[in-house]
CSV table of C-alpha atoms and ligand atoms in Angstrom, one decimal:
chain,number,residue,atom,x,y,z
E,1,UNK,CA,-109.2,-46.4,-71.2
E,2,UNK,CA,-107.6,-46.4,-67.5
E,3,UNK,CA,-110.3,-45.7,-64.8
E,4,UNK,CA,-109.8,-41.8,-64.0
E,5,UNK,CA,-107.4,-40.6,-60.9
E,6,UNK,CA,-109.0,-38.2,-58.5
E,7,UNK,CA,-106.2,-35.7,-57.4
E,8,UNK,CA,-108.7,-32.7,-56.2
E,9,UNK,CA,-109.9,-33.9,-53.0
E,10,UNK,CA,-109.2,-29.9,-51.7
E,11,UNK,CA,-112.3,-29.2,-53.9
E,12,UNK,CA,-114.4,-31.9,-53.3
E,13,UNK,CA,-114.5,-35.5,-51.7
E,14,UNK,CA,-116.2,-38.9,-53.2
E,15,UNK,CA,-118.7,-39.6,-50.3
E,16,UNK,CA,-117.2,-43.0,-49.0
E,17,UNK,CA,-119.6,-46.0,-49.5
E,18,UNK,CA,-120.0,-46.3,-45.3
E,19,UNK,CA,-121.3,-42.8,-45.1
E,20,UNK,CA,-123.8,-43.7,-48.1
E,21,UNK,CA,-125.4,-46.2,-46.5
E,22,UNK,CA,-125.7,-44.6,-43.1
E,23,UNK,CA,-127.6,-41.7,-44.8
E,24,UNK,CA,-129.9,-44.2,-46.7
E,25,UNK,CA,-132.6,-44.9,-44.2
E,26,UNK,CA,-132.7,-41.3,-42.9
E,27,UNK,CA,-134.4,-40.9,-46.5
E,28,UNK,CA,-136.9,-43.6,-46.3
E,29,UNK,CA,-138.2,-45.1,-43.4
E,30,UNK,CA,-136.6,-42.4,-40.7
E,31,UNK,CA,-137.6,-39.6,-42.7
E,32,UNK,CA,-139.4,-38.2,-39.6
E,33,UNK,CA,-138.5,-34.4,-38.7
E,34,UNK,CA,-136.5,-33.8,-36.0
E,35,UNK,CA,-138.2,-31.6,-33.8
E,36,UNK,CA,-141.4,-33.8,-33.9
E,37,UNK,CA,-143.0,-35.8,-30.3
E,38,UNK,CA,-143.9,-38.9,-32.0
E,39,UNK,CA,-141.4,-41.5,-32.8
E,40,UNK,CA,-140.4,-40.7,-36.5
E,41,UNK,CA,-139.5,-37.5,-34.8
E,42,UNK,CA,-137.8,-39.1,-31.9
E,43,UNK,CA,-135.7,-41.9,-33.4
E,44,UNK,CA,-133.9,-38.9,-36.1
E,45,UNK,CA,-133.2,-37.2,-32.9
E,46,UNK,CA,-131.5,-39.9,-31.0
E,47,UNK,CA,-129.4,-40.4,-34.7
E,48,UNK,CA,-128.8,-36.6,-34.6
E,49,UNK,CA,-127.2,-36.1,-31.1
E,50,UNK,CA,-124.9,-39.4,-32.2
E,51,UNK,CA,-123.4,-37.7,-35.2
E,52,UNK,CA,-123.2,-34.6,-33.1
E,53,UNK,CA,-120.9,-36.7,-31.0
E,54,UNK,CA,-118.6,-38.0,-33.3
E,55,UNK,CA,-117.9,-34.8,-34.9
E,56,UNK,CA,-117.6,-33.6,-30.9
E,57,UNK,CA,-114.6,-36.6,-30.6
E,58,UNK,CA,-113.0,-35.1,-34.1
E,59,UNK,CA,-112.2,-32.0,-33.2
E,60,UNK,CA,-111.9,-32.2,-29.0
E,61,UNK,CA,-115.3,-29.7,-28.2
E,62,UNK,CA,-115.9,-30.6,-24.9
E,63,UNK,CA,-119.8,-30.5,-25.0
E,64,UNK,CA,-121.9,-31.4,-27.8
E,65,UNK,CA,-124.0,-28.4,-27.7
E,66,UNK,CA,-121.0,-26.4,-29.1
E,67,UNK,CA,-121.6,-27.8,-32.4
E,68,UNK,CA,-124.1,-26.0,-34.9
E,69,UNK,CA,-124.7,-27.5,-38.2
E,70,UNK,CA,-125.0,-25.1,-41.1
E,71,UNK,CA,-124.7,-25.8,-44.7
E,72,UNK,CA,-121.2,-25.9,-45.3
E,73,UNK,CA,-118.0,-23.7,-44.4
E,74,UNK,CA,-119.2,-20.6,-46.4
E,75,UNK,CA,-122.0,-20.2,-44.2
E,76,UNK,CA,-120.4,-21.0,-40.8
E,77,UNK,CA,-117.6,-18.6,-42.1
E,78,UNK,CA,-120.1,-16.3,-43.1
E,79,UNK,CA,-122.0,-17.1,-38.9
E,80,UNK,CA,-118.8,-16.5,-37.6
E,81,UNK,CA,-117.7,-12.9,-38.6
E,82,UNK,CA,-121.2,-11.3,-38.4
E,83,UNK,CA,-121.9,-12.6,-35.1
E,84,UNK,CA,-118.5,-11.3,-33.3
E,85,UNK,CA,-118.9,-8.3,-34.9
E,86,UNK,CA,-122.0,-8.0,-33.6
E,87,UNK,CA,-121.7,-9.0,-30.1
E,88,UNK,CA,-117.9,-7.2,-29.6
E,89,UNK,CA,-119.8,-3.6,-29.4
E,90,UNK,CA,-117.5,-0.8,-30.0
E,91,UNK,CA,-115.1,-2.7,-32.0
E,92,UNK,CA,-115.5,-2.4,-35.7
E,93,UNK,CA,-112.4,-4.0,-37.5
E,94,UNK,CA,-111.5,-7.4,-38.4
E,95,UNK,CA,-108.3,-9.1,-39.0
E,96,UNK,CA,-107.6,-11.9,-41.5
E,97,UNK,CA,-104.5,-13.1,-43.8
E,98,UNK,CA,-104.3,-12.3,-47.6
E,99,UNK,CA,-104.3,-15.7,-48.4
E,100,UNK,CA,-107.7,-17.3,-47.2
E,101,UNK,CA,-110.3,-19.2,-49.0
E,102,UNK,CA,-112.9,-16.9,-50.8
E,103,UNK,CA,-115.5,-17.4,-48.3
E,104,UNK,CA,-113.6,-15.2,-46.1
E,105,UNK,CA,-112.3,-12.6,-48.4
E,106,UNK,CA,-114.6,-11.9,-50.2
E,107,UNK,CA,-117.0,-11.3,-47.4
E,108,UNK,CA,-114.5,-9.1,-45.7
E,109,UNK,CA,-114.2,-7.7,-48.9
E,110,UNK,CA,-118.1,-6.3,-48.8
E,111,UNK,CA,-117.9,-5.4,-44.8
E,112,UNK,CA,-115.1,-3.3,-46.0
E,113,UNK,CA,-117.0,-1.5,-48.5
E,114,UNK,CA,-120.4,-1.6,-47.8
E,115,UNK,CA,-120.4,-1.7,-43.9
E,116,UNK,CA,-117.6,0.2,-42.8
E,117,UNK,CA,-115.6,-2.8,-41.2
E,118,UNK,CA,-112.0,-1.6,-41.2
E,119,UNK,CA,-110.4,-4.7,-42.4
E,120,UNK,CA,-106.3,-5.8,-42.0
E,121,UNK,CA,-105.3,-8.7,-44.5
E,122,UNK,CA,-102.0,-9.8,-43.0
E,123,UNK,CA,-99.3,-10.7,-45.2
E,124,UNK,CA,-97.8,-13.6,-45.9
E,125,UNK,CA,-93.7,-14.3,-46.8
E,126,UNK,CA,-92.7,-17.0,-49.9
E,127,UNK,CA,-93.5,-20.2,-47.7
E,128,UNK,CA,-96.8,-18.8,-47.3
E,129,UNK,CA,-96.2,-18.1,-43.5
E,130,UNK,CA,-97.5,-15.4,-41.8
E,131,UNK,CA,-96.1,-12.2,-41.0
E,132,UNK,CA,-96.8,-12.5,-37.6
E,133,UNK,CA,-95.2,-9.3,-36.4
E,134,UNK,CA,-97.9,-7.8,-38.9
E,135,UNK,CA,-100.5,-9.6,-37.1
E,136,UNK,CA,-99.1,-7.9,-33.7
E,137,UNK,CA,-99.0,-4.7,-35.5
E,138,UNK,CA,-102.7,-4.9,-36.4
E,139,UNK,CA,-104.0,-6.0,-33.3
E,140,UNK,CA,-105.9,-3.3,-30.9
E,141,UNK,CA,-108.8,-3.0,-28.5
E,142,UNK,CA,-110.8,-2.2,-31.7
E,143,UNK,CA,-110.3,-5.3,-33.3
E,144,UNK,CA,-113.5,-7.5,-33.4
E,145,UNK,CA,-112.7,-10.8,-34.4
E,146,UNK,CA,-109.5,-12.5,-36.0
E,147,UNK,CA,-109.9,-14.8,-38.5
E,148,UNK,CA,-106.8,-17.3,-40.1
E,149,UNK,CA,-107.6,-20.5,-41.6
E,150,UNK,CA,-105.8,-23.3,-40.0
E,151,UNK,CA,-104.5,-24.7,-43.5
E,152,UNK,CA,-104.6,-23.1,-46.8
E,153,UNK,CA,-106.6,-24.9,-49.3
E,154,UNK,CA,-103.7,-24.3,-52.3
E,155,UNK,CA,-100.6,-24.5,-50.6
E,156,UNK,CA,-101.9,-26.7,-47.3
E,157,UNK,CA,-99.6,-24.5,-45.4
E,158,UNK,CA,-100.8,-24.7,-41.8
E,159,UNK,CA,-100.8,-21.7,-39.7
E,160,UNK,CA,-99.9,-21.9,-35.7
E,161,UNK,CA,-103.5,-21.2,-34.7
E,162,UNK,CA,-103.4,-21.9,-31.2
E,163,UNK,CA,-100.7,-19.3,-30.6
E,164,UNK,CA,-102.6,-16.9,-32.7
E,165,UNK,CA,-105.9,-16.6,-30.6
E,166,UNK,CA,-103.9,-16.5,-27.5
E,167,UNK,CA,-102.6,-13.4,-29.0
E,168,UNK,CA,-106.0,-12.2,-30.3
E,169,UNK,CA,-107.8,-12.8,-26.6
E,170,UNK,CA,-105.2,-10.7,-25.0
E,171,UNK,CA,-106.4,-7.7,-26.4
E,172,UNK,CA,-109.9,-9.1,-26.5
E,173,UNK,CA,-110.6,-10.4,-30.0
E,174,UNK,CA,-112.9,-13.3,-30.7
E,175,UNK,CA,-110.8,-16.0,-32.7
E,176,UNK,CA,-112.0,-17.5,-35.3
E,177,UNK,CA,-110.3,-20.2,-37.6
E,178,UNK,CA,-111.5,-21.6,-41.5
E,179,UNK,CA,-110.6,-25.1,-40.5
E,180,UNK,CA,-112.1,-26.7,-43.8
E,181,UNK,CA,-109.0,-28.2,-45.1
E,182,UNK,CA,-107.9,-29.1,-41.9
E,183,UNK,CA,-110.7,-31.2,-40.2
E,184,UNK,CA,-110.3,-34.8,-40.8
E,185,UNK,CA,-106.7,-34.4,-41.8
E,186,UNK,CA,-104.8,-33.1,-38.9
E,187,UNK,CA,-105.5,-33.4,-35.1
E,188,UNK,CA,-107.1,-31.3,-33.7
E,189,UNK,CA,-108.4,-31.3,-30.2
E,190,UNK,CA,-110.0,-27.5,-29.4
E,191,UNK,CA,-110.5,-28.1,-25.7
E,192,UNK,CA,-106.5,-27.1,-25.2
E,193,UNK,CA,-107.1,-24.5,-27.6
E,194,UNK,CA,-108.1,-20.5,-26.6
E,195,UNK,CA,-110.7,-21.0,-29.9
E,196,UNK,CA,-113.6,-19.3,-30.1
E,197,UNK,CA,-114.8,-20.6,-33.3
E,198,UNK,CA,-114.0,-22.8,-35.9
E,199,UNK,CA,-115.7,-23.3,-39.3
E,200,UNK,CA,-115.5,-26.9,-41.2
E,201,UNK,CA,-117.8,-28.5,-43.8
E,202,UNK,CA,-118.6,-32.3,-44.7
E,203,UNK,CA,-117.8,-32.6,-48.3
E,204,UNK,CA,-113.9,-31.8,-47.6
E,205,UNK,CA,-113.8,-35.2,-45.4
E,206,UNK,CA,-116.3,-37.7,-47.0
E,207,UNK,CA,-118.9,-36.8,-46.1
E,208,UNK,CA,-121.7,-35.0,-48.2
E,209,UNK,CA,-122.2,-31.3,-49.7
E,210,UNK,CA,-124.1,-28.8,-48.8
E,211,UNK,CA,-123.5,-29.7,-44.9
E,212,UNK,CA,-121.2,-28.1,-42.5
E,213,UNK,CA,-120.8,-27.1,-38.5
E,214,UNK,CA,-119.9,-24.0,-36.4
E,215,UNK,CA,-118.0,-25.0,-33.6
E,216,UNK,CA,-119.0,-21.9,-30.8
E,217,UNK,CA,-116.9,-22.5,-27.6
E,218,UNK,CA,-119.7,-22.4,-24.7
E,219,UNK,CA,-119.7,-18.8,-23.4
E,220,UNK,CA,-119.3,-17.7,-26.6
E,221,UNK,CA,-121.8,-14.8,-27.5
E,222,UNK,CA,-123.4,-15.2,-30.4
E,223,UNK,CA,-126.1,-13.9,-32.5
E,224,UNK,CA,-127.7,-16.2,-35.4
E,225,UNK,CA,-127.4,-15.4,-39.2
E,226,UNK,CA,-130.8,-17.0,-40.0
E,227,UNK,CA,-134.1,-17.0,-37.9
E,228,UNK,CA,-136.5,-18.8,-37.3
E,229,UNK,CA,-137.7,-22.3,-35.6
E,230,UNK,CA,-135.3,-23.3,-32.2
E,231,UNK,CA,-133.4,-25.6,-34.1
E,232,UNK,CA,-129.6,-25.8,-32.8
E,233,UNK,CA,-130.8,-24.6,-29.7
E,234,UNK,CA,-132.1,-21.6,-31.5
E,235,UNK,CA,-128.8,-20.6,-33.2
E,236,UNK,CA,-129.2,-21.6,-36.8
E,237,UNK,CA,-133.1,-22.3,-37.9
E,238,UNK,CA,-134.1,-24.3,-40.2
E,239,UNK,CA,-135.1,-28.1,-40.3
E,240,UNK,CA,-132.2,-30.2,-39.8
E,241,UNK,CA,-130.8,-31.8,-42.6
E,242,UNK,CA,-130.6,-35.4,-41.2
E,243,UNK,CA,-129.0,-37.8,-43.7
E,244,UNK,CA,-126.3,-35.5,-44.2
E,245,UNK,CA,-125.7,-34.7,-40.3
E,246,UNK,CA,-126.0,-38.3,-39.8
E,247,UNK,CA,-123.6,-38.8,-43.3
E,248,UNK,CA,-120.6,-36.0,-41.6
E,249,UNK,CA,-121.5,-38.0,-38.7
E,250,UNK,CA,-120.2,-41.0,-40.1
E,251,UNK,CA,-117.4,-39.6,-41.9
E,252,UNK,CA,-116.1,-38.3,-38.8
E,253,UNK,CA,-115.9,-41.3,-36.9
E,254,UNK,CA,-114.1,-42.8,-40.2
E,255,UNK,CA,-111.1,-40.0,-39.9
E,256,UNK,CA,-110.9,-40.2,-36.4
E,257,UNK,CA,-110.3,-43.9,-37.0
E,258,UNK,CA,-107.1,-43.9,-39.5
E,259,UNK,CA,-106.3,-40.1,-39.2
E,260,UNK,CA,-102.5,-41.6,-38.2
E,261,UNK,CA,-101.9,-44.1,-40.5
E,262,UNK,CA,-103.8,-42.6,-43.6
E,263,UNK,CA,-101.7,-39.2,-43.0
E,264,UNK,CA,-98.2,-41.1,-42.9
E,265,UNK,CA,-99.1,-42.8,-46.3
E,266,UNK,CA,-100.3,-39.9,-47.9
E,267,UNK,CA,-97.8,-37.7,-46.7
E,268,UNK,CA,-95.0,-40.5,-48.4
E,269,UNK,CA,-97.3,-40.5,-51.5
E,270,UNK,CA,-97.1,-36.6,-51.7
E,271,UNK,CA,-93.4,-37.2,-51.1
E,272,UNK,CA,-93.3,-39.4,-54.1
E,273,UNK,CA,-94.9,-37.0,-56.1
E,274,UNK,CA,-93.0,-33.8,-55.4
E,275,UNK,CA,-89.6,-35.4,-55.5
E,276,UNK,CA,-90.2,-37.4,-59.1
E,277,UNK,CA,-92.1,-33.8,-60.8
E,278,UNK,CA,-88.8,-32.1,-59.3
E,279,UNK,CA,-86.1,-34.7,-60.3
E,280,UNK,CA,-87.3,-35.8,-63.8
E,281,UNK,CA,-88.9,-31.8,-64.6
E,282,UNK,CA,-86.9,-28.3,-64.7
E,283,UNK,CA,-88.2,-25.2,-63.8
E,284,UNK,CA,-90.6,-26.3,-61.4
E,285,UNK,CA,-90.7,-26.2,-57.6
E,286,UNK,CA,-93.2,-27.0,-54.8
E,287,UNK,CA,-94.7,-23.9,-53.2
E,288,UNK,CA,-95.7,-23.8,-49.5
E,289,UNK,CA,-94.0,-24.6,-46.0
E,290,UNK,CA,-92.0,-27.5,-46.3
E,291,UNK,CA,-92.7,-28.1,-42.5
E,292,UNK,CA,-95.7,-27.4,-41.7
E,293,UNK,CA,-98.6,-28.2,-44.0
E,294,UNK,CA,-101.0,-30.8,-44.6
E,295,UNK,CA,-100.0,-34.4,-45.9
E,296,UNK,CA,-102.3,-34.3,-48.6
E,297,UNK,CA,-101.6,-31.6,-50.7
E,298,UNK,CA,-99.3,-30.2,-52.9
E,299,UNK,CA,-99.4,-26.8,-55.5
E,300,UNK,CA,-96.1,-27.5,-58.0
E,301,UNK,CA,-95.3,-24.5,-60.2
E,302,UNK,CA,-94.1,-25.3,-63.4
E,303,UNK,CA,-92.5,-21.8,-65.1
E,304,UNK,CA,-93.3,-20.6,-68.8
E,305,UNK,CA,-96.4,-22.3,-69.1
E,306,UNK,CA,-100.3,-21.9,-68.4
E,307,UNK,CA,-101.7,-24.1,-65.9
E,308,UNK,CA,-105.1,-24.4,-67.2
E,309,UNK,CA,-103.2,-26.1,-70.5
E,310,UNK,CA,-101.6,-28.5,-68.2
E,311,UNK,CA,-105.0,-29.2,-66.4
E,312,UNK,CA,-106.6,-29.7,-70.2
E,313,UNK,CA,-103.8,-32.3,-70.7
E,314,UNK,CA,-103.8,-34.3,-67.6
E,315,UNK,CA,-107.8,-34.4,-68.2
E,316,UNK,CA,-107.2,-36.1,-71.6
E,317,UNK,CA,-104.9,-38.6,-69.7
E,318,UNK,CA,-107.4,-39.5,-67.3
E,319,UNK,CA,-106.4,-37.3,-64.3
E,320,UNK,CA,-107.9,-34.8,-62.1
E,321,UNK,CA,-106.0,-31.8,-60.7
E,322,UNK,CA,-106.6,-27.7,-60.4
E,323,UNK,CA,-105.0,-24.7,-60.9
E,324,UNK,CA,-105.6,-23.6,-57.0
E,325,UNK,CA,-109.1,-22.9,-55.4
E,326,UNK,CA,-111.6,-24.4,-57.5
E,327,UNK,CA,-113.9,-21.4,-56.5
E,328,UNK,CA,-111.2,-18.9,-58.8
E,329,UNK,CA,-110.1,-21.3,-61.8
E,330,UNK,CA,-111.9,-20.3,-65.2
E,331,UNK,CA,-110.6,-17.3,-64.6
E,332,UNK,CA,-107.2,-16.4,-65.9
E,333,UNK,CA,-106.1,-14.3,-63.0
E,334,UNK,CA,-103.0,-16.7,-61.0
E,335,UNK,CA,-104.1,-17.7,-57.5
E,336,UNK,CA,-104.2,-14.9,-54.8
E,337,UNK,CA,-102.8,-17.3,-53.2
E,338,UNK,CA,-99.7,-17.7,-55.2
E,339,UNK,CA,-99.8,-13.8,-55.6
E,340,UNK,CA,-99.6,-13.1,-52.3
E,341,UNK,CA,-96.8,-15.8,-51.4
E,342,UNK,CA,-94.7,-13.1,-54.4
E,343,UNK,CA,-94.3,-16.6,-56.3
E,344,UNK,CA,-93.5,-14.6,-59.8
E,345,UNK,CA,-96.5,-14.8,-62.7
E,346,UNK,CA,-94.5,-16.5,-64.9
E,347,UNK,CA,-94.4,-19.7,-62.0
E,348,UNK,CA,-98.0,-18.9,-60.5
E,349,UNK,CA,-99.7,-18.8,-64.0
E,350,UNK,CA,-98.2,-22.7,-64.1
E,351,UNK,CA,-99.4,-24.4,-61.0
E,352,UNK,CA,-100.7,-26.9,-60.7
E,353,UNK,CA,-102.2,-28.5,-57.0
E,354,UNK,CA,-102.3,-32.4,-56.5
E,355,UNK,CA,-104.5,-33.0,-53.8
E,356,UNK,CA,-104.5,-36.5,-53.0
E,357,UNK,CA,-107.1,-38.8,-50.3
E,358,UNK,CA,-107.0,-41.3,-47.7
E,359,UNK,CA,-107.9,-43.9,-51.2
E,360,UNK,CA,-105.0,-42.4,-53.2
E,361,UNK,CA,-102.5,-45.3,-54.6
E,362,UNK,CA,-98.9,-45.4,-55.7
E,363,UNK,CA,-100.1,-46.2,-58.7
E,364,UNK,CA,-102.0,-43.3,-59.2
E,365,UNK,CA,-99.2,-41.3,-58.6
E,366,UNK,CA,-96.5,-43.1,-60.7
E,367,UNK,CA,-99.0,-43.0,-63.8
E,368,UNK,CA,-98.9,-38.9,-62.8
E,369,UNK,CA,-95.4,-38.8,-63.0
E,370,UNK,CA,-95.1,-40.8,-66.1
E,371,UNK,CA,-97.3,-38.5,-68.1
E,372,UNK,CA,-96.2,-35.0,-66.6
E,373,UNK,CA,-93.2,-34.6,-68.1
E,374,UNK,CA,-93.9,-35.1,-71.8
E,375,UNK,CA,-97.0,-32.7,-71.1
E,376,UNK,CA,-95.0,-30.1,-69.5
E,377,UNK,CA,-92.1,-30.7,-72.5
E,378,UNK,CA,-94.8,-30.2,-75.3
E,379,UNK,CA,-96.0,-27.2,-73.4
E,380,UNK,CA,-92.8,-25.4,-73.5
E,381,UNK,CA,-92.1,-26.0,-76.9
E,382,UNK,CA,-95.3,-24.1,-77.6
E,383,UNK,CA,-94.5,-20.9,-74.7
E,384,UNK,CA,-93.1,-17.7,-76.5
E,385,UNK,CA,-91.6,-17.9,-72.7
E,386,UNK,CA,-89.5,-20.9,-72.3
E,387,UNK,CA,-86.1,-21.2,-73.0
E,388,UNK,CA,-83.4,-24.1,-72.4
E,389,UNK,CA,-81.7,-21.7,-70.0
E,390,UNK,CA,-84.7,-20.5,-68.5
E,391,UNK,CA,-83.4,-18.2,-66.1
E,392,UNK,CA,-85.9,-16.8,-63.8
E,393,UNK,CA,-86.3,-13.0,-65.3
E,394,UNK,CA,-86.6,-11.7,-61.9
E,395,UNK,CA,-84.2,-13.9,-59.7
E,396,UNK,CA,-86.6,-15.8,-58.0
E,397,UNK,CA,-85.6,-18.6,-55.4
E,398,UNK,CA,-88.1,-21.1,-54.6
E,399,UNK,CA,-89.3,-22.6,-51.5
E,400,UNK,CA,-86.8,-25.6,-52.3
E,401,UNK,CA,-86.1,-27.4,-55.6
Q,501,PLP,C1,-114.1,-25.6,-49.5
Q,501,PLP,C2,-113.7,-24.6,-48.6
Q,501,PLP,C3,-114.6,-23.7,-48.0
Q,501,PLP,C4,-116.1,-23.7,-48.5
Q,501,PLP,O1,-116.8,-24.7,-47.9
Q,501,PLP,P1,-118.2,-25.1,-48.5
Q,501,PLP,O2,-118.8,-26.2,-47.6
Q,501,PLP,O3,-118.0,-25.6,-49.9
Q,501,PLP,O4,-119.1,-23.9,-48.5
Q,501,PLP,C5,-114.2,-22.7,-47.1
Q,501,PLP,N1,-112.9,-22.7,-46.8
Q,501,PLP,C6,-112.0,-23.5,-47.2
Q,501,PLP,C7,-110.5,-23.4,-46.8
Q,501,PLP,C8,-112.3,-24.5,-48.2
Q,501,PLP,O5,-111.4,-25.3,-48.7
């Protein structure tokens, strides 16, 4: 049995063994509470405002204090939204792109339905760009917040966010970006930026779950989803949770470190990987903007076949991938995603994402591309679908081939 390759870093991240061992003593000995006078409270403190400052340097806040920890990128997602629209009185609508990570759409979803937020899901075209005259189209003085990720989690398409809150702030929208996927793995430095918020979580760099921040530019109004002690100056209660502040603290300073040589290696093994799926296997091409998207990932669409039978098979041969967001797989509905980028059903229902890490090998990825095409080939021969010819029922042309 070969040891197993890890390919689904876009739903999870193996905590790196530097970040272990800087949580460790925040569990034993420095177990002290925060907020506390004496010195087990004191010493966590001194650790806390460190890690506060390396995940400051990752993404370019200018002070510290514009950093509040939550418990991942669903709840500072979750911050985000219901504070704007709570402090933009007199504006009730919200703008976001069809293609965002649950955590948004499906609580715009419920403000839509059960709180009377009128809410415009801009389109996207078959890169998975937006449709940014759509966004201008939406935008008014009753808009209160924009929200676009800065990279999808399927596609890793990145979206110009720094030109879209200028755009939002000129009719007086609060921006607001999903930056999961893109923390750690593209620079980012939100001092130049008109960003008025920007959601990321721990266990999508290293780090570990159930741990994430709300970047709040200072200025910013703001009204807390939970209440309670003054923790995070008063705007998210709750006793710290200091290994894992101290653990995103330490995965931070990690990414900062090799952000530009890990992305150029990953970026060629993604290259690697594309190219040899594409060259050795027909009918299949890789979805998302060719030019603009992250280094790590990539969503291959492989027509006539389901992709949770690929997944199946690649598990038997030792190797992790998904079918798109982790959060919708299990079910048999293709990715919304996919769907919304009008990538046909007969290609969306087969892709496959490879999402690869900073400790991916070439190894790894030649024993992918060894195995894919024989699974893919047994596959087909099985699909009531496939054909030799396999012309694409509805004409469909893909990204690039
Ligand atoms: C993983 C993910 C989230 C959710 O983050 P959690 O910390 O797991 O709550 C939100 N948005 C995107 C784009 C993600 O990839």
């Amino acid at each position: 049995m070969t040891t197993p390759i890890y390919l689904d870093n876009n739903a999870t991240t193996r905590v790196f063994p530097d970040v272990v061992e800087a949580m460790l003593p925040y569990f034993t000995e420095q177990f002290g509470n925060a907020s506390s006078i004496h010195a087990f409270g004191s010493e966590v403190g001194g650790a806390l405002r460190q890690a506060r400052r390396s995940l400051q340097a990752l993404i370019g806040a200018e002070f510290d204090h514009e950093i509040i920890f939550t418990s991942g990128g669903t709840e500072s997602n979750n911050t985000a939204l219901r504070s704007a629209l709570q402090v933009q009185q007199g504006r009730n609508e919200v703008i976001t792109s069809a293609v965002e990570h649950p955590a948004i759409l499906s609580l715009c979803d419920w403000l839509e339905k059960h709180e009377g937020v009128v809410v415009h899901r801009i389109p996207v075209d078959r890169q998975g760009r937006l449709d940014i005259d759509a966004y201008r189209a939406a935008l008014s003085d009753r808009v209160a917040v924009v929200s676009f990720m800065w990279a999808n989690n399927e596609t890793g398409t990145i979206f110009p966010v720094d030109g879209l809150a200028e755009m939002a702030h000129a009719h007086g929208a609060l921006f607001h970006t999903d930056a999961v996927q893109a923390v750690g793995k593209v620079p980012i430095d939100l001092k130049t930026t008109e960003i008025d918020m920007l959601s990321l979580s721990s266990h999508k760099l290293h780090g570990p779950k159930g741990l994430g921040a709300l970047y709040l530019r200072k200025g910013t109004r703001f009204r807390a989803l939970l209440r309670g002690g003054h923790q995070e100056r008063g705007r998210r209660a709750g006793t710290e949770n200091a290994p894992a502040i101290i653990g995103l603290g330490r995965a931070a300073e990690l990414a900062l470190t090799s952000m530009a040589e890990d992305n150029l290696r990953m970026a060629a093994l993604r290259d690697r990987l594309e190219q040899g799926l594409v060259q050795q296997i027909g009918h299949c091409f890789v979805t998302g903007d060719p030019l603009d998207r992250l280094p790590n990932t990539t969503t291959v669409a492989f027509e006539f076949i389901e992709g949770e039978a690929i997944l199946l098979k690649l598990n038997a041969a030792g190797i992790a991938a998904s079918s798109g967001s982790a959060c919708t797989s299990g079910s048999l509905e293709p990715s919304h995603v996919l769907r919304a980028m009008d990538i046909p059903f007969t290609a969306a229902h087969g892709a496959i994402r490879f999402s690869l890490s900073r400790e991916t090998t070439e190894a790894e990825i030649d024993r992918v591309l060894e195995v894919m095409p024989d699974i893919i080939a047994g596959l087909r021969q099985m699909s009531p679908f496939w054909s030799e010819e396999g012309a694409r029922p509805d004409g469909f042309a893909p990204a690039y081939a």
